[in-house]
Amino acid sequence: MRPFSCPSASRLRAAVAASLTAALAASSAAGAQAGRAPATRATANRPPATDTAITLAEVAARRAALADKIENGVVLSYGGRALVHDFSAFYQLSAFRYLTELNEPDHALLMVVRNKQAQSTLFLTPLDPRTAFYYGQRVDTASSLARYGMPGRSFAALSGVLDSLAGSGLPFYHIPDVETMDFARDDSLTRGQETVKSLSHKFPDLAIRNGMPMVLQLRAKKSPTELALIRRAAEISAEGHRAAMLTANPQAEYELRAAIEYEFTRRGAERPAYGSIVGGGYNGTTLHYMKDSDPVKPGDLVVMDAGAEFRGYAADITRTIPVSGTFTPAQRKVYQLVRDAQNVAEQMSKPGMNVRAAADSSVAVRTRGLAALGLIESAEATFDPPWAVNCTANPASCRQANLWMIHGITHGIGLAVHDPMQGAGRDATFQVGDAFTIEPGIYISTRALAVLPDTPKNRAFIAKVKAVVQQYENTGVRIEDDYVITEKGLERISLVPREIDEIEALMKRRRTIQP
């Protein structure tokens, strides 16, 4: 990559201004191209419709559904903590928000369930009057019932209540206070984890179970209101990607990220649903590259993986675009292969169809395509991976194609960017109420060859494909869209150009800014 160079401030301001002008001017045509109503200044920041608000009745129904699963027990869920500095907004942990819709720090929920009937109480941490001048008023015991449908008590009383309930004979169900279960083992010092340790020490016979799987099971099926919120998040996210495609001659990854995230904010998103990934050239072959700080140059592809969060609900969209506005012949081959792989997975992602079969169909298309391009020896050819795997027991995991496509293609979306789906395991099927992504990718770089173990099989593999790999060096392509399953079938909700000719046509509408 060429040495980093930063455009002058005046040029950068001019570029941003012209880019935004071009984006607004092109929005009508671009919206029509994607088969949807164009956004305008008048509608860009429109407030959400009344049917896209989670009601107290819906949240109460969630707790009732959890109580039905628990039958008898005590459910303890802590919300997120106040940040240790004043420089970032607070966002609630998804499980706690699901059960309360309370988006404030330092509170807890306690449900006492008997015969499937729950008594729910919020334990609230007030702010002293002076601090409230800085951060605003919080819900208190006087307003808790009216605002959240549950009575409130002081957080200071929670420890005594837990000790009392520990002698009731009811099992405890702890909802770990982590953003996702991926971090449950790593983050063992949360307030909830410490409470569980203390209870286990004081009451050795107390049965304490992990209640998160039950909550995740409930979260898997999205309600009509949740689907409306996810649709809105996807709509905002799509406009962000469209704005990036319309950005005039970008010089750096962060310019494209700025165009995307500006559109998120302008259209009412609370924040990016995750760290925006904008990687040009070599960086586009790193799956979770989030520095977004390097130059981009004509001839490179840029992988842009970015989604907005709206009222807690996440979208997740990836587009791969050519910096120059036109794909090279080599880039077109890889891009079309990924797009074909996405298309076949879409055909297999209908209600009642097997989730794994959809993923396998995408892998099969890409594998055949990689063989045709000469990037692998054959569709069945294997190699010795640089990660631990038993190739004898699981030969499919050791196919050479896996070196160029190293991630799955589907995950749920919702209150977390990786949210549960209703099906689980090898026999999982797509069901009405699922919201999810389809995101095949191919990432080609000689650095992948460089990390292979030095074995006879790998040496032969490298010798046969290295020259071809160099022809596609630093070509990363990922195409990711968001979908919901309704009674009518599969619906794509991330309506932003993705075909080669669509992308090139939209990017031709960019304004060119002279230095």
mmCIF file of C-alpha atoms in Angstrom, residues 265-464:
data_model
loop_
_atom_site.group_PDB
_atom_site.id
_atom_site.type_symbol
_atom_site.label_atom_id
_atom_site.label_comp_id
_atom_site.label_asym_id
_atom_site.label_seq_id
_atom_site.Cartn_x
_atom_site.Cartn_y
_atom_site.Cartn_z
ATOM 1 C CA THR A 265 -27.177 9.544 12.916
ATOM 2 C CA ARG A 266 -29.087 11.750 10.492
ATOM 3 C CA ARG A 267 -31.805 9.132 10.204
ATOM 4 C CA GLY A 268 -32.286 8.551 13.904
ATOM 5 C CA ALA A 269 -30.051 5.608 14.757
ATOM 6 C CA GLU A 270 -28.764 5.544 18.327
ATOM 7 C CA ARG A 271 -25.313 4.322 17.302
ATOM 8 C CA PRO A 272 -23.537 1.845 15.021
ATOM 9 C CA ALA A 273 -24.623 -1.639 16.036
ATOM 10 C CA TYR A 274 -20.938 -2.663 16.142
ATOM 11 C CA GLY A 275 -17.577 -1.203 15.228
ATOM 12 C CA SER A 276 -17.812 -0.247 11.565
ATOM 13 C CA ILE A 277 -15.445 -2.259 9.361
ATOM 14 C CA VAL A 278 -14.086 -0.324 6.383
ATOM 15 C CA GLY A 279 -11.054 -2.077 4.932
ATOM 16 C CA GLY A 280 -9.416 -1.279 1.629
ATOM 17 C CA GLY A 281 -7.130 -3.649 -0.270
ATOM 18 C CA TYR A 282 -5.114 -5.761 2.151
ATOM 19 C CA ASN A 283 -7.296 -4.655 5.085
ATOM 20 C CA GLY A 284 -10.356 -6.010 3.300
ATOM 21 C CA THR A 285 -9.005 -9.531 3.797
ATOM 22 C CA THR A 286 -9.088 -9.082 7.607
ATOM 23 C CA LEU A 287 -12.566 -10.068 8.786
ATOM 24 C CA HIS A 288 -12.879 -7.751 11.786
ATOM 25 C CA TYR A 289 -10.613 -4.893 10.744
ATOM 26 C CA MET A 290 -11.923 -1.811 12.596
ATOM 27 C CA LYS A 291 -9.067 0.695 12.555
ATOM 28 C CA ASP A 292 -10.428 2.315 9.394
ATOM 29 C CA SER A 293 -7.360 4.564 9.250
ATOM 30 C CA ASP A 294 -5.458 3.649 6.082
ATOM 31 C CA PRO A 295 -5.564 5.219 2.619
ATOM 32 C CA VAL A 296 -7.749 3.777 -0.123
ATOM 33 C CA LYS A 297 -6.578 3.953 -3.713
ATOM 34 C CA PRO A 298 -8.031 3.315 -7.157
ATOM 35 C CA GLY A 299 -7.690 -0.334 -8.089
ATOM 36 C CA ASP A 300 -8.525 -1.540 -4.570
ATOM 37 C CA LEU A 301 -11.741 -3.031 -3.299
ATOM 38 C CA VAL A 302 -13.179 -1.768 -0.010
ATOM 39 C CA VAL A 303 -15.140 -4.089 2.274
ATOM 40 C CA MET A 304 -17.664 -2.045 4.275
ATOM 41 C CA ASP A 305 -19.394 -3.975 7.064
ATOM 42 C CA ALA A 306 -21.563 -1.544 9.021
ATOM 43 C CA GLY A 307 -25.017 -1.540 10.559
ATOM 44 C CA ALA A 308 -27.130 0.865 12.571
ATOM 45 C CA GLU A 309 -28.821 0.268 15.895
ATOM 46 C CA PHE A 310 -32.353 1.634 16.218
ATOM 47 C CA ARG A 311 -34.096 1.519 19.588
ATOM 48 C CA GLY A 312 -31.778 -1.283 20.616
ATOM 49 C CA TYR A 313 -32.257 -3.391 17.470
ATOM 50 C CA ALA A 314 -29.352 -4.045 15.124
ATOM 51 C CA ALA A 315 -28.942 -4.373 11.398
ATOM 52 C CA ASP A 316 -25.844 -5.856 9.752
ATOM 53 C CA ILE A 317 -24.976 -5.070 6.131
ATOM 54 C CA THR A 318 -21.783 -5.549 4.133
ATOM 55 C CA ARG A 319 -21.003 -4.195 0.718
ATOM 56 C CA THR A 320 -17.781 -4.444 -1.272
ATOM 57 C CA ILE A 321 -17.100 -1.612 -3.701
ATOM 58 C CA PRO A 322 -14.253 -0.586 -6.027
ATOM 59 C CA VAL A 323 -12.535 2.645 -5.005
ATOM 60 C CA SER A 324 -12.379 3.704 -8.657
ATOM 61 C CA GLY A 325 -16.080 3.039 -9.177
ATOM 62 C CA THR A 326 -15.422 0.170 -11.602
ATOM 63 C CA PHE A 327 -14.530 -3.449 -10.858
ATOM 64 C CA THR A 328 -11.507 -4.902 -12.614
ATOM 65 C CA PRO A 329 -12.044 -8.146 -14.572
ATOM 66 C CA ALA A 330 -10.395 -10.169 -11.790
ATOM 67 C CA GLN A 331 -12.467 -8.441 -9.106
ATOM 68 C CA ARG A 332 -15.658 -9.049 -11.084
ATOM 69 C CA LYS A 333 -14.961 -12.792 -11.134
ATOM 70 C CA VAL A 334 -14.547 -13.052 -7.374
ATOM 71 C CA TYR A 335 -17.422 -10.670 -6.630
ATOM 72 C CA GLN A 336 -19.841 -12.527 -8.894
ATOM 73 C CA LEU A 337 -18.822 -15.819 -7.316
ATOM 74 C CA VAL A 338 -19.702 -14.480 -3.867
ATOM 75 C CA ARG A 339 -22.949 -13.005 -5.154
ATOM 76 C CA ASP A 340 -23.900 -16.349 -6.739
ATOM 77 C CA ALA A 341 -23.158 -18.041 -3.421
ATOM 78 C CA GLN A 342 -25.448 -15.591 -1.635
ATOM 79 C CA ASN A 343 -28.174 -16.105 -4.202
ATOM 80 C CA VAL A 344 -28.214 -19.896 -3.856
ATOM 81 C CA ALA A 345 -28.332 -19.566 -0.064
ATOM 82 C CA GLU A 346 -31.322 -17.230 -0.405
ATOM 83 C CA GLN A 347 -33.121 -19.854 -2.469
ATOM 84 C CA MET A 348 -32.505 -22.362 0.331
ATOM 85 C CA SER A 349 -33.557 -20.027 3.163
ATOM 86 C CA LYS A 350 -37.314 -20.410 3.126
ATOM 87 C CA PRO A 351 -39.660 -21.392 5.989
ATOM 88 C CA GLY A 352 -39.077 -25.008 6.963
ATOM 89 C CA MET A 353 -35.789 -25.324 5.063
ATOM 90 C CA ASN A 354 -32.637 -26.476 6.811
ATOM 91 C CA VAL A 355 -30.265 -23.717 7.952
ATOM 92 C CA ARG A 356 -27.166 -25.847 7.506
ATOM 93 C CA ALA A 357 -28.239 -26.906 4.020
ATOM 94 C CA ALA A 358 -28.448 -23.241 3.008
ATOM 95 C CA ALA A 359 -24.916 -22.649 4.279
ATOM 96 C CA ASP A 360 -23.648 -25.802 2.581
ATOM 97 C CA SER A 361 -25.140 -24.715 -0.736
ATOM 98 C CA SER A 362 -23.207 -21.450 -0.531
ATOM 99 C CA VAL A 363 -19.983 -23.293 0.299
ATOM 100 C CA ALA A 364 -20.495 -25.627 -2.662
ATOM 101 C CA VAL A 365 -20.917 -22.754 -5.122
ATOM 102 C CA ARG A 366 -17.833 -20.952 -3.871
ATOM 103 C CA THR A 367 -15.762 -24.137 -3.778
ATOM 104 C CA ARG A 368 -16.522 -24.948 -7.417
ATOM 105 C CA GLY A 369 -15.786 -21.360 -8.364
ATOM 106 C CA LEU A 370 -12.452 -21.298 -6.542
ATOM 107 C CA ALA A 371 -11.442 -24.472 -8.335
ATOM 108 C CA ALA A 372 -12.419 -22.966 -11.685
ATOM 109 C CA LEU A 373 -10.296 -19.893 -10.932
ATOM 110 C CA GLY A 374 -7.301 -22.068 -10.036
ATOM 111 C CA LEU A 375 -7.172 -20.931 -6.400
ATOM 112 C CA ILE A 376 -7.519 -24.535 -5.186
ATOM 113 C CA GLU A 377 -6.447 -27.791 -6.799
ATOM 114 C CA SER A 378 -9.972 -29.219 -6.948
ATOM 115 C CA ALA A 379 -13.275 -29.038 -5.112
ATOM 116 C CA GLU A 380 -12.322 -32.035 -2.964
ATOM 117 C CA ALA A 381 -8.625 -31.217 -2.481
ATOM 118 C CA THR A 382 -7.468 -30.927 1.134
ATOM 119 C CA PHE A 383 -4.636 -29.218 2.977
ATOM 120 C CA ASP A 384 -3.134 -29.222 6.470
ATOM 121 C CA PRO A 385 -4.803 -26.248 8.225
ATOM 122 C CA PRO A 386 -2.939 -23.924 10.600
ATOM 123 C CA TRP A 387 -5.677 -24.462 13.199
ATOM 124 C CA ALA A 388 -6.565 -27.519 15.239
ATOM 125 C CA VAL A 389 -8.855 -29.926 13.415
ATOM 126 C CA ASN A 390 -9.074 -33.697 12.957
ATOM 127 C CA CYS A 391 -8.921 -34.069 9.189
ATOM 128 C CA THR A 392 -9.523 -37.815 9.353
ATOM 129 C CA ALA A 393 -12.743 -37.462 11.316
ATOM 130 C CA ASN A 394 -13.868 -34.287 9.546
ATOM 131 C CA PRO A 395 -12.302 -34.089 6.077
ATOM 132 C CA ALA A 396 -14.684 -31.340 4.925
ATOM 133 C CA SER A 397 -13.033 -28.978 7.434
ATOM 134 C CA CYS A 398 -9.686 -29.526 5.721
ATOM 135 C CA ARG A 399 -10.663 -28.724 2.166
ATOM 136 C CA GLN A 400 -8.435 -26.159 0.524
ATOM 137 C CA ALA A 401 -11.421 -23.922 -0.211
ATOM 138 C CA ASN A 402 -11.755 -23.191 3.505
ATOM 139 C CA LEU A 403 -8.536 -21.201 3.393
ATOM 140 C CA TRP A 404 -10.309 -18.551 1.298
ATOM 141 C CA MET A 405 -13.707 -18.577 3.046
ATOM 142 C CA ILE A 406 -13.172 -18.896 6.768
ATOM 143 C CA HIS A 407 -16.484 -17.890 8.327
ATOM 144 C CA GLY A 408 -20.105 -18.985 8.348
ATOM 145 C CA ILE A 409 -22.813 -17.194 6.388
ATOM 146 C CA THR A 410 -25.783 -16.851 8.740
ATOM 147 C CA HIS A 411 -26.516 -15.473 12.178
ATOM 148 C CA GLY A 412 -29.573 -13.976 13.821
ATOM 149 C CA ILE A 413 -30.021 -10.231 14.361
ATOM 150 C CA GLY A 414 -32.093 -8.401 16.945
ATOM 151 C CA LEU A 415 -31.224 -6.842 20.281
ATOM 152 C CA ALA A 416 -27.685 -8.026 19.563
ATOM 153 C CA VAL A 417 -25.965 -8.046 16.198
ATOM 154 C CA HIS A 418 -25.467 -11.791 16.767
ATOM 155 C CA ASP A 419 -28.883 -12.684 18.135
ATOM 156 C CA PRO A 420 -30.426 -16.143 18.504
ATOM 157 C CA MET A 421 -32.560 -17.807 15.858
ATOM 158 C CA GLN A 422 -35.350 -20.227 16.660
ATOM 159 C CA GLY A 423 -33.627 -23.313 15.317
ATOM 160 C CA ALA A 424 -30.464 -24.791 16.789
ATOM 161 C CA GLY A 425 -28.164 -27.653 15.860
ATOM 162 C CA ARG A 426 -27.779 -29.555 12.613
ATOM 163 C CA ASP A 427 -31.546 -29.975 12.149
ATOM 164 C CA ALA A 428 -32.395 -26.280 12.625
ATOM 165 C CA THR A 429 -34.887 -24.867 10.144
ATOM 166 C CA PHE A 430 -35.891 -21.347 9.200
ATOM 167 C CA GLN A 431 -39.106 -20.317 10.942
ATOM 168 C CA VAL A 432 -41.571 -17.456 10.798
ATOM 169 C CA GLY A 433 -40.294 -14.738 13.118
ATOM 170 C CA ASP A 434 -36.606 -15.300 12.345
ATOM 171 C CA ALA A 435 -34.429 -12.289 11.503
ATOM 172 C CA PHE A 436 -30.965 -13.095 10.182
ATOM 173 C CA THR A 437 -28.165 -12.408 7.723
ATOM 174 C CA ILE A 438 -26.707 -14.197 4.721
ATOM 175 C CA GLU A 439 -23.066 -13.158 4.273
ATOM 176 C CA PRO A 440 -20.760 -15.305 2.133
ATOM 177 C CA GLY A 441 -17.233 -14.063 1.590
ATOM 178 C CA ILE A 442 -13.942 -14.842 -0.124
ATOM 179 C CA TYR A 443 -10.612 -13.376 1.011
ATOM 180 C CA ILE A 444 -7.488 -13.894 -1.081
ATOM 181 C CA SER A 445 -3.991 -12.962 0.067
ATOM 182 C CA THR A 446 -0.587 -14.593 -0.056
ATOM 183 C CA ARG A 447 -0.366 -14.089 3.708
ATOM 184 C CA ALA A 448 -2.872 -16.964 4.001
ATOM 185 C CA LEU A 449 -0.402 -19.228 2.244
ATOM 186 C CA ALA A 450 2.414 -17.952 4.450
ATOM 187 C CA VAL A 451 0.794 -19.209 7.679
ATOM 188 C CA LEU A 452 0.286 -22.768 6.476
ATOM 189 C CA PRO A 453 2.294 -25.442 8.302
ATOM 190 C CA ASP A 454 5.319 -26.643 6.347
ATOM 191 C CA THR A 455 4.091 -30.083 5.291
ATOM 192 C CA PRO A 456 4.470 -31.981 1.988
ATOM 193 C CA LYS A 457 0.760 -31.558 1.225
ATOM 194 C CA ASN A 458 0.871 -27.816 1.827
ATOM 195 C CA ARG A 459 4.059 -27.339 -0.171
ATOM 196 C CA ALA A 460 2.416 -29.027 -3.165
ATOM 197 C CA PHE A 461 -0.728 -26.929 -2.727
ATOM 198 C CA ILE A 462 1.234 -23.676 -2.551
ATOM 199 C CA ALA A 463 3.328 -24.556 -5.584
ATOM 200 C CA LYS A 464 0.221 -25.115 -7.703
#
